[in-house]
Amino acid sequence: MNKLMNDATSGDIYRITPNLDDGSSNETHCFEWWCFQHKALIVLEALTIILCLVGSFGNLVTILAILFSSLRYCVNCILIGSLSFAGFLYCSLVMSIQAVFFHRKSRTIPQIFCSATGGIRYTLSGVIMAHLAVIALYLFLNFVYIDKYRYMSKVRQLIISLLVCWVVPCFFTIPPTNGVWGAFQFQTQILSCTFDKSVDQSNRVVMVIAGFIIPCIFIMYCYVRIACTAYNNFKRVRRWQGNSPKSKAIRISTMMMCIFLIFFLSSLPNFVLNLRDKEFIHPIHHIWTTMFRWVVYCCNPAVYSLMDKNFRRAYKKILMRSSENKSVRRARGAQTTNV
């Protein structure tokens, strides 16, 4: 009892050793924290499934709302649609796999599957970060260098920008996926496929710097310049009409800045924790900070709805069309039954 209390007060409450004199085989013995917290795993599994469903639905509706409305003619909305597609893939693939990990409570995952899962997870995270950076760049050009914005808005340049968002992260994630430069390994403490601690960590360092720190600094710079430009022209902005191009640009800039701030603030705890606790001494903190970041992938459509009336109109059109189609099907079914 004294030993248990000392372990609890020291903060390392996840290393309690079960009684090995129960007559069970050695294969069934489990020494991880979650071996004694089955209810906690059920809660984590349920939350992951909920986030998976909500995030997949919200991002899919956003994609359809952009495709079937006038938003598809707006360059920034096209980029937002591509960002939502990345969010949809992350929610539907990464979160569903993580829910399976929580459900199976396994200590062994095939290395090939774990490498693929880690590659998909970090590739999509990089794609989302790259989209936020490119959207900030386009908004910055729209405010400060309008001629360059018009040039970058051409079809060819826009396609190149989208390809950069989707392809560049692969250069950092394909090597560890194949075990060439770094590696992914299943960490039983957090029931997740992440970087292998026993191999060279240079890939991880480069990925963090190039995939998180530099984009965050660049995005902050873009939005600060946008805010300064808007403030310096405040009197002229006040005379802009609500539907003018500049007014629309301000609304989208404000919306995307809020999305980035939410993403940054939600990612910061997990980022700091990974730097301070590389050995997963406090695994439950790694799990809840990761899930806290997942909430951002689900709440983007809510931010679009709250801050932009054009998105609200597009969402309403998509959802109303869906309900109308269901009503028509019911009416036709009733007529067929009566006949």
XYZ file of N, CA, C and O in Angstrom, residues 131-207:
308
model
N -2.395 23.524 -46.411
C -3.561 24.259 -46.912
C -3.774 25.559 -46.141
O -4.081 26.601 -46.734
N -3.632 25.489 -44.824
C -3.786 26.707 -44.024
C -2.754 27.758 -44.423
O -3.056 28.961 -44.472
N -1.526 27.315 -44.732
C -0.474 28.248 -45.147
C -0.772 28.836 -46.522
O -0.612 30.051 -46.742
N -1.213 28.005 -47.464
C -1.499 28.490 -48.816
C -2.709 29.417 -48.811
O -2.726 30.449 -49.511
N -3.728 29.104 -48.037
C -4.893 29.995 -47.932
C -4.479 31.344 -47.365
O -4.910 32.397 -47.848
N -3.627 31.332 -46.334
C -3.126 32.595 -45.772
C -2.340 33.373 -46.816
O -2.437 34.611 -46.898
N -1.552 32.675 -47.640
C -0.787 33.339 -48.694
C -1.718 34.012 -49.700
O -1.491 35.179 -50.077
N -2.754 33.322 -50.145
C -3.685 33.896 -51.113
C -4.429 35.103 -50.532
O -4.627 36.115 -51.216
N -4.835 35.004 -49.286
C -5.511 36.136 -48.654
C -4.562 37.319 -48.505
O -4.954 38.480 -48.693
N -3.310 37.030 -48.159
C -2.302 38.077 -48.039
C -2.070 38.769 -49.382
O -2.029 40.008 -49.460
N -1.950 37.997 -50.453
C -1.764 38.587 -51.784
C -2.982 39.390 -52.208
O -2.848 40.429 -52.864
N -4.161 38.938 -51.838
C -5.384 39.651 -52.200
C -5.441 41.031 -51.565
O -6.010 41.974 -52.136
N -4.835 41.164 -50.387
C -4.859 42.452 -49.700
C -3.687 43.346 -50.077
O -3.848 44.553 -50.241
N -2.504 42.758 -50.195
C -1.292 43.562 -50.314
C -0.788 43.647 -51.747
O -0.366 44.710 -52.199
N -0.829 42.538 -52.475
C -0.308 42.499 -53.854
C -1.391 41.932 -54.771
O -1.365 40.748 -55.115
N -2.326 42.780 -55.142
C -3.490 42.324 -55.883
C -3.123 41.765 -57.253
O -3.747 40.813 -57.736
N -2.088 42.330 -57.897
C -1.672 41.832 -59.216
C -1.137 40.404 -59.112
O -1.446 39.553 -59.961
N -0.345 40.153 -58.078
C 0.169 38.802 -57.879
C -0.953 37.836 -57.506
O -0.917 36.653 -57.866
N -1.952 38.349 -56.789
C -3.103 37.501 -56.447
C -3.849 37.084 -57.713
O -4.237 35.914 -57.845
N -4.043 38.016 -58.638
C -4.718 37.668 -59.887
C -3.906 36.655 -60.689
O -4.466 35.754 -61.318
N -2.591 36.797 -60.648
C -1.742 35.834 -61.351
C -1.833 34.452 -60.696
O -1.969 33.428 -61.392
N -1.792 34.416 -59.353
C -1.861 33.140 -58.647
C -3.244 32.513 -58.719
O -3.395 31.313 -58.444
N -4.261 33.302 -59.088
C -5.628 32.786 -59.165
C -5.935 32.128 -60.504
O -7.026 31.582 -60.674
N -5.008 32.202 -61.435
C -5.222 31.529 -62.708
C -5.236 30.019 -62.495
O -4.693 29.499 -61.531
N -5.882 29.317 -63.424
C -6.111 27.879 -63.250
C -4.808 27.118 -63.045
O -4.688 26.285 -62.143
N -3.816 27.419 -63.869
C -2.554 26.684 -63.782
C -1.890 26.886 -62.429
O -1.440 25.919 -61.788
N -1.795 28.141 -61.989
C -1.137 28.433 -60.713
C -1.929 27.859 -59.537
O -1.341 27.383 -58.552
N -3.255 27.879 -59.646
C -4.082 27.323 -58.577
C -3.894 25.810 -58.466
O -3.790 25.267 -57.353
N -3.820 25.132 -59.597
C -3.585 23.684 -59.589
C -2.216 23.372 -58.985
O -2.069 22.416 -58.204
N -1.215 24.186 -59.347
C 0.126 23.981 -58.777
C 0.095 24.159 -57.256
O 0.716 23.380 -56.510
N -0.640 25.167 -56.781
C -0.744 25.400 -55.339
C -1.387 24.212 -54.635
O -0.936 23.783 -53.562
N -2.436 23.657 -55.253
C -3.100 22.497 -54.659
C -2.172 21.274 -54.653
O -2.140 20.510 -53.672
N -1.421 21.093 -55.726
C -0.485 19.976 -55.783
C 0.594 20.110 -54.718
O 1.011 19.115 -54.108
N 1.067 21.341 -54.511
C 2.072 21.574 -53.472
C 1.525 21.156 -52.107
O 2.220 20.512 -51.306
N 0.265 21.510 -51.844
C -0.346 21.177 -50.555
C -0.428 19.673 -50.332
O -0.253 19.194 -49.200
N -0.677 18.921 -51.399
C -0.878 17.484 -51.262
C 0.402 16.670 -51.438
O 0.513 15.574 -50.880
N 1.368 17.189 -52.197
C 2.547 16.390 -52.532
C 3.708 16.642 -51.574
O 4.393 15.689 -51.158
N 3.949 17.914 -51.211
C 5.124 18.241 -50.386
C 5.154 17.457 -49.073
O 6.223 16.944 -48.685
N 4.037 17.320 -48.323
C 4.114 16.525 -47.081
C 4.560 15.091 -47.289
O 5.151 14.486 -46.380
N 4.309 14.547 -48.480
C 4.710 13.155 -48.747
C 6.229 12.985 -48.733
O 6.732 11.897 -48.400
N 6.962 14.036 -49.092
C 8.418 13.943 -49.085
C 8.966 13.717 -47.678
O 10.064 13.174 -47.515
N 8.210 14.132 -46.655
C 8.652 13.960 -45.276
C 8.112 12.676 -44.650
O 8.713 12.163 -43.696
N 7.000 12.155 -45.147
C 6.369 10.998 -44.520
C 6.659 9.679 -45.233
O 6.578 8.618 -44.606
N 6.956 9.719 -46.526
C 7.251 8.467 -47.241
C 8.517 7.789 -46.720
O 8.535 6.561 -46.540
N 9.627 8.528 -46.441
C 10.830 7.849 -45.911
C 10.584 7.085 -44.617
O 10.946 5.899 -44.532
N 9.959 7.683 -43.572
C 9.736 6.874 -42.362
C 8.708 5.765 -42.574
O 8.781 4.726 -41.904
N 7.781 5.959 -43.497
C 6.819 4.897 -43.781
C 7.516 3.659 -44.325
O 7.147 2.521 -44.011
N 8.553 3.877 -45.139
C 9.314 2.772 -45.703
C 10.535 2.401 -44.864
O 11.327 1.532 -45.274
N 10.718 3.077 -43.715
C 11.847 2.765 -42.846
C 13.182 3.222 -43.383
O 14.225 2.733 -42.952
N 13.175 4.168 -44.324
C 14.421 4.651 -44.926
C 15.061 5.736 -44.064
O 16.266 5.715 -43.797
N 14.263 6.680 -43.621
C 14.746 7.793 -42.792
C 13.746 7.976 -41.657
O 12.710 8.576 -41.823
N 14.041 7.404 -40.508
C 13.071 7.362 -39.436
C 12.135 6.171 -39.626
O 12.227 5.419 -40.599
N 11.204 5.993 -38.696
C 10.265 4.880 -38.780
C 9.077 5.151 -37.872
O 9.150 5.978 -36.943
N 7.971 4.453 -38.178
C 6.786 4.499 -37.334
C 6.658 3.168 -36.603
O 6.925 2.108 -37.164
N 6.231 3.240 -35.353
C 6.103 2.044 -34.534
C 4.871 2.182 -33.647
O 4.502 3.284 -33.242
N 4.255 1.046 -33.337
C 3.092 1.058 -32.455
C 3.550 1.241 -31.012
O 4.343 0.453 -30.497
N 3.066 2.304 -30.387
C 3.387 2.592 -28.994
C 2.241 2.110 -28.116
O 1.147 2.663 -28.151
N 2.501 1.077 -27.337
C 1.432 0.480 -26.540
C 0.924 1.421 -25.449
O -0.227 1.314 -25.027
N 1.789 2.361 -24.997
C 1.352 3.256 -23.926
C 0.188 4.130 -24.366
O -0.709 4.440 -23.574
N 0.181 4.550 -25.622
C -0.881 5.432 -26.116
C -1.746 4.752 -27.166
O -2.624 5.396 -27.743
N -1.502 3.477 -27.439
C -2.286 2.703 -28.401
C -2.363 3.423 -29.745
O -3.441 3.624 -30.314
N -1.210 3.814 -30.259
C -1.187 4.568 -31.510
C 0.122 4.311 -32.239
O 1.144 3.990 -31.622
N 0.074 4.455 -33.562
C 1.262 4.329 -34.389
C 1.903 5.702 -34.552
O 1.310 6.601 -35.162
N 3.086 5.864 -34.013
C 3.777 7.148 -34.076
C 5.263 6.884 -34.304
O 5.662 5.776 -34.633
N 6.083 7.907 -34.133
C 7.504 7.774 -34.438
C 8.185 6.768 -33.518
O 7.918 6.714 -32.319
N 9.076 5.987 -34.118
C 9.850 5.002 -33.377
C 10.965 5.719 -32.615
O 11.783 6.425 -33.213
N 11.011 5.525 -31.305
C 11.993 6.212 -30.468
C 13.381 5.599 -30.575
O 14.368 6.228 -30.171
N 13.475 4.370 -31.088
C 14.751 3.662 -31.110
C 15.580 3.926 -32.367
O 16.695 3.416 -32.482
N 15.053 4.716 -33.309
C 15.786 4.995 -34.547
C 16.151 6.471 -34.594
O 15.816 7.247 -33.699
N 16.809 6.864 -35.663
C 17.247 8.243 -35.852
C 16.045 9.189 -35.831
O 15.049 8.965 -36.517
N 16.132 10.256 -35.024
C 15.025 11.190 -34.848
C 15.147 12.438 -35.727
O 14.348 13.367 -35.586
N 16.125 12.460 -36.628
C 16.315 13.659 -37.445
C 15.111 13.922 -38.347
O 14.745 15.081 -38.579
N 14.482 12.860 -38.857
C 13.296 13.054 -39.688
C 12.168 13.704 -38.903
O 11.468 14.585 -39.405
N 12.018 13.271 -37.669
C 10.978 13.848 -36.813
C 11.247 15.324 -36.547
O 10.321 16.152 -36.586
N 12.492 15.670 -36.299
C 12.855 17.065 -36.037
C 12.580 17.923 -37.273
O 11.986 19.011 -37.184
N 13.005 17.428 -38.437
C 12.777 18.170 -39.681
C 11.293 18.324 -39.950
O 10.817 19.392 -40.379
N 10.526 17.263 -39.704
C 9.089 17.316 -39.955
C 8.401 18.333 -39.047
O 7.511 19.068 -39.484
